[in-house]
XYZ file of C-alpha atoms in Angstrom:
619
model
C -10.075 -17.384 90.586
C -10.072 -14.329 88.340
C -10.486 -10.730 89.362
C -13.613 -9.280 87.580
C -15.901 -5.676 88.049
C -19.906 -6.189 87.791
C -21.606 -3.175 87.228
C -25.198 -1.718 87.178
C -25.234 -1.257 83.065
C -24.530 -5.014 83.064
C -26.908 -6.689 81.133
C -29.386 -9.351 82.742
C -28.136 -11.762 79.456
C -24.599 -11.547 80.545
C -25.260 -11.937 83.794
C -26.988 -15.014 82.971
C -24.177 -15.799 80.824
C -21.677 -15.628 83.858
C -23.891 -17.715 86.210
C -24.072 -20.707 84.145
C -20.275 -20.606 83.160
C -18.610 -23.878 84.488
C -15.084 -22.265 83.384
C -15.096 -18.551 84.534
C -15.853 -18.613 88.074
C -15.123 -15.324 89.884
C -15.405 -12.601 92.635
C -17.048 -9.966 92.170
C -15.691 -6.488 93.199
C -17.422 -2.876 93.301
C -17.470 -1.459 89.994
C -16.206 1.799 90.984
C -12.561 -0.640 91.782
C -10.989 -1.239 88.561
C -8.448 -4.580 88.914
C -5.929 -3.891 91.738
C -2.032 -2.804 90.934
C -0.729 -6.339 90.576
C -3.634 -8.165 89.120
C -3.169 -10.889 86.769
C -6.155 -12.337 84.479
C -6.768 -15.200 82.042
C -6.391 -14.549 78.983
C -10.196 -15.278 78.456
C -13.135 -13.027 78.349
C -15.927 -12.698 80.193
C -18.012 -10.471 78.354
C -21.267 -11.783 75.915
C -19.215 -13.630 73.314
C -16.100 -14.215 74.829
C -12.747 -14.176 72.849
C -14.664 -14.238 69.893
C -15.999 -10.773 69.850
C -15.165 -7.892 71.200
C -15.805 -6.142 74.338
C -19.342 -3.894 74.894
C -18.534 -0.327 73.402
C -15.547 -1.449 70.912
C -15.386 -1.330 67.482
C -12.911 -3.119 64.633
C -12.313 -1.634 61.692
C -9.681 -1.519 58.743
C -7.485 1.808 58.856
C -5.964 2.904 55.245
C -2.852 1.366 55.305
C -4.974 -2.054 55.711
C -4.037 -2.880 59.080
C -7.266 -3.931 61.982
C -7.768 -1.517 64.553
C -9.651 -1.873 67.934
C -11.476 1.090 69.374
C -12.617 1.561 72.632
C -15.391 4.095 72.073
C -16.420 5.145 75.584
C -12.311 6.406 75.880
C -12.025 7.579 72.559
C -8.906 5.376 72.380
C -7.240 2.645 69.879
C -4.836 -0.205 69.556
C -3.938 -2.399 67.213
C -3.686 -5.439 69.404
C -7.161 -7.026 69.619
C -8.629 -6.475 73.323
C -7.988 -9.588 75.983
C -7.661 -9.545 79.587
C -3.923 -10.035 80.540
C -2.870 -8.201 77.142
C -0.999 -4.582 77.345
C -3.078 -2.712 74.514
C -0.946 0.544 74.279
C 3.059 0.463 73.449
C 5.645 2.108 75.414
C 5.682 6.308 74.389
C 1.967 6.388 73.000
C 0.271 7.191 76.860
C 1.038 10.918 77.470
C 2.037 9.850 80.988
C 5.345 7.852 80.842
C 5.234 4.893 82.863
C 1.589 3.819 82.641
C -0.421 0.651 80.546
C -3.202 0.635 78.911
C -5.085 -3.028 79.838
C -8.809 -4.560 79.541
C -10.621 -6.049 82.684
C -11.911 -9.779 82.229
C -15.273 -7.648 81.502
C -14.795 -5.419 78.905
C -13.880 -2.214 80.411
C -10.290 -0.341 79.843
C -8.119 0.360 82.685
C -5.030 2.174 83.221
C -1.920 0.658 85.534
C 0.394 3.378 86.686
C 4.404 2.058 87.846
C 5.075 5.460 89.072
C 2.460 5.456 91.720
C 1.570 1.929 91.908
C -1.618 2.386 91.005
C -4.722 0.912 88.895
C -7.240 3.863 87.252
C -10.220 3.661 84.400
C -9.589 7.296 83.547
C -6.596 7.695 81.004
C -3.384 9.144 82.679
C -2.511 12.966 82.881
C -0.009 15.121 83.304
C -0.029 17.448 86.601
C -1.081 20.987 86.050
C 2.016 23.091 87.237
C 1.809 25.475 90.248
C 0.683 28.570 88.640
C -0.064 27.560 85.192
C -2.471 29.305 83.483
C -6.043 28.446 84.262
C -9.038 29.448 81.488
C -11.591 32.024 81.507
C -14.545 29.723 80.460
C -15.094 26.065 80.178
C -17.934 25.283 77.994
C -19.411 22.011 78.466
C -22.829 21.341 76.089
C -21.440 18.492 73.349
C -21.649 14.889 74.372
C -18.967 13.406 72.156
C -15.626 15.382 71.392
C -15.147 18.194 69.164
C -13.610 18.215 65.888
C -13.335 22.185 64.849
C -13.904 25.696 66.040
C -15.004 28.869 64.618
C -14.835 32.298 65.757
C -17.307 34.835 64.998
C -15.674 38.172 63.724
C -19.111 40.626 64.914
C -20.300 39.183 67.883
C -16.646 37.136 68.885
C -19.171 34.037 69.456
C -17.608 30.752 69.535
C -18.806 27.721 67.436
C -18.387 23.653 67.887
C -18.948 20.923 65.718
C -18.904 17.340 67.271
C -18.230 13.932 66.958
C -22.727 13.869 68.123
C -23.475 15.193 65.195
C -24.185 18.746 66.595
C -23.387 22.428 65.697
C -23.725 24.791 68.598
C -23.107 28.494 69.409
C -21.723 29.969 72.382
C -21.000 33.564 74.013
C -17.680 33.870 75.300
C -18.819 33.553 78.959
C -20.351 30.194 77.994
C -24.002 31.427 77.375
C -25.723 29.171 74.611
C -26.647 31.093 71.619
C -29.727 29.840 69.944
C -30.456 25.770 69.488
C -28.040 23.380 68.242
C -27.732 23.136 64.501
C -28.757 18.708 64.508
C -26.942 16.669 61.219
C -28.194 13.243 60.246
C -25.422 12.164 58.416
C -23.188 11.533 61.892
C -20.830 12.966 63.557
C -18.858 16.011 62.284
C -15.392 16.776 61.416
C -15.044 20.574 60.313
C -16.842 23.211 59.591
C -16.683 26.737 57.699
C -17.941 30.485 57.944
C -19.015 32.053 55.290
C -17.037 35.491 54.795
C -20.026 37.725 55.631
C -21.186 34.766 58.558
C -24.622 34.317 57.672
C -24.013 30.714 56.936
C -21.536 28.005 58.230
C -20.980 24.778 56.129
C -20.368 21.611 57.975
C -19.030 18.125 56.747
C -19.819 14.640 58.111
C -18.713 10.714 58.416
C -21.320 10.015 55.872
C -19.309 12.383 52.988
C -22.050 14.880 52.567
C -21.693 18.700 53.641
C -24.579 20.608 54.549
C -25.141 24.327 54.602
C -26.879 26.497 57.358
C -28.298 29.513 57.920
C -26.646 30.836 61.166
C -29.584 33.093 62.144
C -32.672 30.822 61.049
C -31.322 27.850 62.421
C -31.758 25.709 59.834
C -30.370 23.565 56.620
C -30.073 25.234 53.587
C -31.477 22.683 50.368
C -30.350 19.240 50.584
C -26.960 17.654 51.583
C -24.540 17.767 48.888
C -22.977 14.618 48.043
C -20.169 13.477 45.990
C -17.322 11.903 48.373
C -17.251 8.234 49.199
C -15.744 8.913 52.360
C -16.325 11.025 55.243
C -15.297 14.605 54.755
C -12.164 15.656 56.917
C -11.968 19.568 55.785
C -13.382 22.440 54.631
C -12.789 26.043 53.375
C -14.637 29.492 51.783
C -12.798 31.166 49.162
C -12.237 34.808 50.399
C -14.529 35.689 47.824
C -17.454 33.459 49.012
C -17.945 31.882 45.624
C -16.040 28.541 46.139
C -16.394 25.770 49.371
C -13.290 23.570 49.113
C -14.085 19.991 50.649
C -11.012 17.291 51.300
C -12.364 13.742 52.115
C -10.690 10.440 53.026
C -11.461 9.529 49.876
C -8.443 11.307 48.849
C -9.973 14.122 46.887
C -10.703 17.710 46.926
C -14.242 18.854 45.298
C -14.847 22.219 44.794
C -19.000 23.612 45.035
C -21.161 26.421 44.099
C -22.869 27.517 48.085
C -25.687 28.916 46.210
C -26.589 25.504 44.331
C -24.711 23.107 46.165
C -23.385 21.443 42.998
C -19.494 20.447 42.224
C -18.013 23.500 40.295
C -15.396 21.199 38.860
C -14.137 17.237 38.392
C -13.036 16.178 41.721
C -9.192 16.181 42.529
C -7.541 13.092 42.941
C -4.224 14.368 45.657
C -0.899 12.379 45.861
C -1.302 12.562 49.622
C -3.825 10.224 50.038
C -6.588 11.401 52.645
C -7.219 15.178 52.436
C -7.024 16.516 55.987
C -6.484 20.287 55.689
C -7.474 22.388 52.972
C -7.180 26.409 52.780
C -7.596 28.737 50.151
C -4.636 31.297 49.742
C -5.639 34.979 51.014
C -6.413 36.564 47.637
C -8.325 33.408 46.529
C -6.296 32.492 43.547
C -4.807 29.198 44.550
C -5.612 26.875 47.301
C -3.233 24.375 49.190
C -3.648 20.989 50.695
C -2.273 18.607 52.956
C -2.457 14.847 53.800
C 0.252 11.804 54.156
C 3.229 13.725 54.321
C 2.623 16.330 51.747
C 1.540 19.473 51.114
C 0.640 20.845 47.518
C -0.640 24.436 46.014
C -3.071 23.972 43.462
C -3.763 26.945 40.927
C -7.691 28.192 40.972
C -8.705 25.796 38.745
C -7.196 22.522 40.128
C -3.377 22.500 38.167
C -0.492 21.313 40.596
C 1.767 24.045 40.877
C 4.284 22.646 44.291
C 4.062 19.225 46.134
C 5.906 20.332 49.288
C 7.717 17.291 51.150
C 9.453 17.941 54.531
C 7.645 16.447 56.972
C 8.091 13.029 58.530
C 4.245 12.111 59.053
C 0.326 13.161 58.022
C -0.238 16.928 57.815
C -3.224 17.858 59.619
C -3.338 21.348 59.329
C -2.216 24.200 57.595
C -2.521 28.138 57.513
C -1.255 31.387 55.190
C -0.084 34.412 56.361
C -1.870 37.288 55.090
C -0.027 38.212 52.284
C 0.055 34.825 50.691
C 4.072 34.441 51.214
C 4.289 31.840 53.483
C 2.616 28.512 54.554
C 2.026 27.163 57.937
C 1.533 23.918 59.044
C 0.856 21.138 61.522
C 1.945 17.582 61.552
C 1.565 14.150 63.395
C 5.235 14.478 63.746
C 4.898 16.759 66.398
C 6.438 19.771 64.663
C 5.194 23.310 63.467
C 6.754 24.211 60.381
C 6.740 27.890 57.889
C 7.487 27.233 54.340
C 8.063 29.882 51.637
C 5.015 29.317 49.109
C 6.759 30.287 45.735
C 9.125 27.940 45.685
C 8.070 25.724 48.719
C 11.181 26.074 50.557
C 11.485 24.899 54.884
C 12.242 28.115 56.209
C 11.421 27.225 60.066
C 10.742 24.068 62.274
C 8.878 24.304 65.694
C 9.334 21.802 68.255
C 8.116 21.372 71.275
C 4.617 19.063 71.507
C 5.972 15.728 72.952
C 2.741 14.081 70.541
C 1.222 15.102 67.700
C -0.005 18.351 66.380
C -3.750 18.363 65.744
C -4.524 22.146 64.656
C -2.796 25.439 64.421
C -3.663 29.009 64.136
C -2.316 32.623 63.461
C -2.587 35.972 65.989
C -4.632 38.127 63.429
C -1.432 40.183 64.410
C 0.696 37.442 62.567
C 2.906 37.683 65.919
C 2.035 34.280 66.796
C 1.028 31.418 66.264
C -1.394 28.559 68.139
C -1.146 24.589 67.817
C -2.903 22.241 69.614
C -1.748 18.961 70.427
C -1.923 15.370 71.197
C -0.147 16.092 74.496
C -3.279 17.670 76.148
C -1.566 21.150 75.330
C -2.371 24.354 73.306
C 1.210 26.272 73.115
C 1.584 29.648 71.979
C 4.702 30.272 69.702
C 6.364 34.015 69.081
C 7.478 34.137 65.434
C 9.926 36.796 66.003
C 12.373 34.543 67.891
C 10.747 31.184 67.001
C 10.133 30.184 70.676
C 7.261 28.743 72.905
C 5.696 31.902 74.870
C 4.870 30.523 78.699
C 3.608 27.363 79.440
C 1.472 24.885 77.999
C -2.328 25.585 78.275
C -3.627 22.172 79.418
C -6.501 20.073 78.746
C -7.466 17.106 80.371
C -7.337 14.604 77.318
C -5.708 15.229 73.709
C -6.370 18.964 71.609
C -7.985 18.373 68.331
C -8.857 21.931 67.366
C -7.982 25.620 68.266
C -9.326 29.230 67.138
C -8.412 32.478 67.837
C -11.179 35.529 68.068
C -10.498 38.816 65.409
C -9.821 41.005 68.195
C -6.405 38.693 69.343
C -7.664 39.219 72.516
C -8.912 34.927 73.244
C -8.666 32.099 71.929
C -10.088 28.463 71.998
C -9.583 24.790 72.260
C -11.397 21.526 72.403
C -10.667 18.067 71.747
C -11.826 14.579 73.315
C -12.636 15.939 76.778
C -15.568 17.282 75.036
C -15.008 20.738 76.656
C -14.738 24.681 74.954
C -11.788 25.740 77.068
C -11.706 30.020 76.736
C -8.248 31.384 77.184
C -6.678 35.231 77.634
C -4.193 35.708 75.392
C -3.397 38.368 76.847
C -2.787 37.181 80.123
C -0.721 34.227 78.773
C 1.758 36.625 77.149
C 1.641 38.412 79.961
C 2.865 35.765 81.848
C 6.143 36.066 82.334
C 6.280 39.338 81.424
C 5.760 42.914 82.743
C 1.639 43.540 81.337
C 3.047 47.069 79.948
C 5.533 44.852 77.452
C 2.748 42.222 77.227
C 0.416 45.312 75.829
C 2.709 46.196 73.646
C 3.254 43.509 71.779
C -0.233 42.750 71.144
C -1.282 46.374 69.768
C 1.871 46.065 67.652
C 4.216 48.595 69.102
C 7.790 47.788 69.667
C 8.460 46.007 72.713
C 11.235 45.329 75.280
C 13.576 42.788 75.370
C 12.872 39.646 77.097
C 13.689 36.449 78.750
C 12.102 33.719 76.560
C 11.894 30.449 77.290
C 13.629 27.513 75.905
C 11.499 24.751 73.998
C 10.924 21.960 75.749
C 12.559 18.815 74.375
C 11.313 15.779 73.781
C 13.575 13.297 76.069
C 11.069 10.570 76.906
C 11.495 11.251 80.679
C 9.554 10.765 83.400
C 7.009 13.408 85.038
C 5.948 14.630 88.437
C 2.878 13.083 89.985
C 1.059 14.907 92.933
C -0.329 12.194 95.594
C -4.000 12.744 93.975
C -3.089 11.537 90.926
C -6.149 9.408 90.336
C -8.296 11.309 92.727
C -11.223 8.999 93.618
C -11.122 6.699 90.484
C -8.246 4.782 91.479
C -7.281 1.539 93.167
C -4.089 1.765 95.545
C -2.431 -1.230 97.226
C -2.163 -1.318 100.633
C 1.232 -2.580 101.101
C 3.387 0.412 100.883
C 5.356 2.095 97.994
C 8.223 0.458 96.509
C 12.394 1.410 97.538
C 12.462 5.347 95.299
C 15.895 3.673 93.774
C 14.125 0.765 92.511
C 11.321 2.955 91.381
C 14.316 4.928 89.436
C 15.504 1.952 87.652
C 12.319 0.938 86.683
C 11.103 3.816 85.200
C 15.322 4.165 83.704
C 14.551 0.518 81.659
C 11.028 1.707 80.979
C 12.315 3.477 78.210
C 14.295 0.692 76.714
C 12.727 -0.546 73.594
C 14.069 -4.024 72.678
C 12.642 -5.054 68.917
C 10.944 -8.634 68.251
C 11.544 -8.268 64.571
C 13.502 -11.697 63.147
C 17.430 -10.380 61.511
C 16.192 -10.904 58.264
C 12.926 -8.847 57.827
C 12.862 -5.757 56.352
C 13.241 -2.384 58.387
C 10.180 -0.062 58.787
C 10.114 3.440 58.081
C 11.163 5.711 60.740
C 7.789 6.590 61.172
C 4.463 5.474 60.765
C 1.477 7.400 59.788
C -1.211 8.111 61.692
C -4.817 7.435 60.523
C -8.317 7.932 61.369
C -11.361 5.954 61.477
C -14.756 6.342 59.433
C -15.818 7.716 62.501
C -13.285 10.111 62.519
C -11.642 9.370 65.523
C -7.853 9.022 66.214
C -5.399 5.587 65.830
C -2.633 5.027 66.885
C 0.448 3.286 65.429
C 0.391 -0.347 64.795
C 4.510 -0.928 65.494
C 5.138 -3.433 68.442
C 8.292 -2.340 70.414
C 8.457 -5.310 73.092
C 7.507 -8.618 73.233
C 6.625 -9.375 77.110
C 7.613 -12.865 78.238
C 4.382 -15.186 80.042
C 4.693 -15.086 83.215
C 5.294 -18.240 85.213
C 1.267 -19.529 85.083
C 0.991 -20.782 81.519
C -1.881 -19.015 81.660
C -0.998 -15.909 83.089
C 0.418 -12.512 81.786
C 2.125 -10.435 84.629
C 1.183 -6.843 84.838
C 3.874 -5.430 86.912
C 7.717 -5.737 87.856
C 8.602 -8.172 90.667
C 8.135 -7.130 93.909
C 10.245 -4.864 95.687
C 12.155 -7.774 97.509
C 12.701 -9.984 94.472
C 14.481 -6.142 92.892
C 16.539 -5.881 95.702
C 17.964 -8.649 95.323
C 18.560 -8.487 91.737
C 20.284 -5.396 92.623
C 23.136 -7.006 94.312
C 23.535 -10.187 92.183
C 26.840 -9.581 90.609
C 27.671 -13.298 89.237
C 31.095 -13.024 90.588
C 31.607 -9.686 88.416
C 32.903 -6.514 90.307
C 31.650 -3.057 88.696
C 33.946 -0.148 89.052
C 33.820 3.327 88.023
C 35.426 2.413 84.927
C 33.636 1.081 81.689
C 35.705 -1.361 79.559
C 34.726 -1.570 75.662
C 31.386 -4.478 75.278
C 31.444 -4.142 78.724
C 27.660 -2.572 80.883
C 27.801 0.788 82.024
C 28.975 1.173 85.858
C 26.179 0.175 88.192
C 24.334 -1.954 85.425
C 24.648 -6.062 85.331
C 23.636 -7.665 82.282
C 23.223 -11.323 82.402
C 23.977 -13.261 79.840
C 21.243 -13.997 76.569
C 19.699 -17.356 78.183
C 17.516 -19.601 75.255
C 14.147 -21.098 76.541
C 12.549 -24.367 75.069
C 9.409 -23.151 74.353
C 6.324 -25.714 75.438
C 5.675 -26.835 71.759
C 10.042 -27.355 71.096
C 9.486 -29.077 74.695
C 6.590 -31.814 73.423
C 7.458 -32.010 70.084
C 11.468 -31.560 69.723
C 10.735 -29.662 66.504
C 13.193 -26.543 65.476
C 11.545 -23.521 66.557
C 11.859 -20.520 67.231
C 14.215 -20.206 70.772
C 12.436 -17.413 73.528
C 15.538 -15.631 75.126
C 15.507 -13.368 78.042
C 17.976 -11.041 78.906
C 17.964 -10.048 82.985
C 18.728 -6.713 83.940
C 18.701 -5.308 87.679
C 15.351 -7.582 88.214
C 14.020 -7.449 85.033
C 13.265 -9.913 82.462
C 12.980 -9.089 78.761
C 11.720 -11.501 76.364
C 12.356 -11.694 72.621
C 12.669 -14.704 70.297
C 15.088 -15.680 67.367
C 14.977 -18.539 64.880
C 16.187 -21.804 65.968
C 18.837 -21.500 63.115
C 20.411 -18.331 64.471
C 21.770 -20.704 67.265
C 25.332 -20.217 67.745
């Protein structure tokens, strides 16, 4: 019998489908219930089409280093495993929540298992909001898909979104709607730009057209412009208002009149491949651009004047400070860096984001600087000492664009949660921090010495969980929680990432790049860490550890070995026991006595971890 949720939005076809099935035969729970912690399914699907196609809401497409991607659209989230019941879709680091799995119920639907709390969930996993964290002004709810980019009105310090729906729309501060939404036909949208004097904002969409507004009228401006064969990932006004500057997946930066909406100049083919960010310099005579680990500064006219290269993955975002000297930017390798623009020198790395950065942004008092992340964060960095100011500002799912208004006085973030959040700056400087110094330093006057605190590293570790982690949307056992030791060593091994790559195959890049869909939504990386071994059932894949008796007694297996204090050389660490590297006949060596490959296991305090080697390897 397999585990499966029926819900209302089932269709009457499927339903039939199910009833008429001699070979899936189930129970059917409350569709609130996702499967419980523990659950084990078939590794065959239940939804209209089976293994064959994919589940209701999912997508497949090819990302642009030619590798198939899966997307769950309802969560906004992707794998590159294809989706099956019984398969683990995410790999070990990409959930912001260490210690949680990303899996597919035997209908369709994502779910989330948590080790830490022993728990089953369909919302993603987040991290607890600290006692006494900063909480926003506003939340501005209106968009029904999430939101790509933010603008800040200088005159009226309105706030404006443009979302994956396909919408523009203008908001007070206090979350009043200003005017009706700006509608595009050409799908959903990735950026928008203000003109200088803010009569008109420019958007750009999946399709590869942009489209101009008029910001008081309410309406489009002429026809779409069109000219990239891809969907258009940036854009920019020259300070000057004569110039839009457009970067597209296509890998090329187009330059057009506003007033015509025709191409000023033959499109630029970058070295970076997709164009994510594109900004023109503060006096308007050179622009820069970023994409797959690059950044270059282009003269007026389109020459190549620097191809910066320093960072280890896609930059999504850059920034100049005001007098043109130096270069900010953003990258999917989770670091902020400042580069000196004449000669492209790395003058200064920020670290801190535990995922990658989506969007940053300067104080108009240059005293700062914003990034939003991956990590559901927006973090505020002082560029004086180079340090995070406070605490994270926290969303509830990733960052994918922030803004701050002229005055310095808020700022903004969205992202996949599909929510404006409005933030004091002031008040999160202010923070830890008497307000007089906090006042200070935002109407420029010298300030007091301070206690600033230390970035936060990236160590992998595990968080705190509060006991209503998964508030109503969860699924708890009823036996109750596992020994906290065991739960220590689990979540210690949790981290271990043991490769299933054969000796003899080439090594991949630190790294991988990021991508994005033609839907512009986030992938993520396509590198397998683990291989997990099938569980005893041929047909089964095992979801969590063995239970808490079946650990215990792992525990004190010590094959005649005593452990002391003392470590020996290629000898475990005290308190660990290694077993020996076992081979396993797999079930085709077993029927057909063929040279295969050989599935090992190595057990470790009640775990088993699966690889597998050549047959010829065999000592």
């Amino acid at each position: 019998m397999l585990n499966e949720e029926a819900g209302s939005s089932t269709s009457t076809r499927r339903g039939e489908a199910l009833l008429h099935s001699s070979t899936h035969v189930a129970h059917r729970t409350n569709a609130k219930n996702p499967p419980p912690y523990g659950a084990q399914h078939r590794q065959e699907a239940l939804w209209e089409g089976g293994n064959e196609a994919l589940p209701p809401h999912w997508q497949q497409f090819e990302g642009s280093d030619g590798s198939t991607r899966y997307q769950d659209d309802t969560l906004v989230i992707t794998s590159s495993e294809r989706p099956l019941p019984g398969l683990r879709l995410d790999y070990p680091g990409d959930l912001v929540v260490p210690g949680c799995e990303w899996h597919i119920s035997p209908l369709g639907r994502s779910y989330f298992v948590n080790h830490n709390t022993r728990t089953t969930s369909w919302k993603k996993p987040k991290p607890e909001r600290p006692a006494g964290g900063l909480t926003p002004e506003c939340i501005i709810e209106g968009h029904s898909e999430c939101i790509w980019s933010l603008a800040y009105l200088k005159a009226s310090c309105n706030v404006m979104g443009a979302s994956d729906d396909g919408s523009i729309r203008l908001w007070k501060r206090d979350g009043e709607p200003v005017r009706q939404p700006l509608y595009s036909d050409g799908g959903g949208l990735s950026s928008i730009a203000v003109s200088p004097d803010e009569t008109m904002v420019v958007c750009g969409s999946a399709d590869g057209r942009l489209r101009l507004w008029n910001i008081k009228e309410g309406s489009m401006v002429g026809e779409p412009w069109e000219g990239h064969d891809a969907a258009v990932r940036c854009l920019h006004w020259s300070p000057d208002a004569l110039e839009i500057a457009s970067g597209s997946q296509d890998g090329t930066i187009r330059r057009w009149n506003p007033n015509t909406g025709r191409q000023l100049a033959p499109p630029i083919k970058t070295s970076h491949g997709w164009v994510v960010a594109v900004k023109y310099s503060p006096k308007g005579d050179k622009f820069i651009s970023g994409g797959n680990g690059a950044i270059c500064i282009w003269s007026r006219d389109g020459k190549l004047l620097i191809e910066i290269k320093g960072h280890d993955d896609t930059v999504t975002s850059l920034c100049w400070s005001k007098d043109g000297v130096y270069i900010f930017s953003g990258s999917f390798d989770d670091t902020i860096r400042k580069w000196r623009a004449i000669d492209g020198k790395d003058l200064v790395v920020l670290r801190g984001h535990t995922k990658p950065v989506r969007s940053i942004c300067l104080t108009p008092n240059e005293r700062y600087i914003l990034s939003a992340s991956d990590d559901y964060s927006v973090r505020i960095w002082d560029l004086e000492n180079n340090q995070p100011v406070g605490d994270p500002l926290l969303h509830d799912d990733e960052v994918l664009t922030v803004a701050t208004s002229a005055d310095g006085t808020f700022n903004t973030s969205a992202g996949l949660d599909k929510k404006i959040y409005v933030w004091n700056l002031e008040a999160a400087l202010n923070q830890h921090q008497d307000a007089d110094d906090g006042n200070a330093k935002l109407k420029g006057r010298p300030a007091q010495p301070r206690v600033v605190r230390q970035p936060i590293p990236n160590t992998g570790g595990s968080a705190k969980y509060g006991n209503d982690f998964f508030a109503d949307h969860s699924n708890r056992p009823t036996a109750p929680p596992a020994n906290s030791s065991l739960l220590h060593w689990r979540s210690l091994f949790g981290s271990l990432r043991f490769s299933a790559r054969p000796p003899d195959a080439p090594r991949p890049s630190p790294r991988e790049s990021r991508h994005w869909n033609f839907r512009l939504r986030p992938v993520g990386k396509s590198r397998r860490t683990v291989e997990v071994a099938p569980a005893r059932d041929e047909d089964r894949y095992g979801i969590t550890p063995e239970t808490d008796a079946e650990a215990a007694a792992a525990m004190q297996r010590t094959d005649g070995d005593e452990v002391d204090n003392s470590t020996q050389p290629d000898q475990p660490a005290p308190a660990v026991q290694v077993s020996q590297v076992q081979p396993i006949k797999t079930r085709a060596q077993v029927s057909t006595n063929e040279p295969e490959d050989i599935v090992c296991g190595v057990n470790c305090c009640g775990n088993f971890f699966g690889f597998r080697r050549p047959a010829s390897h065999q000592s």
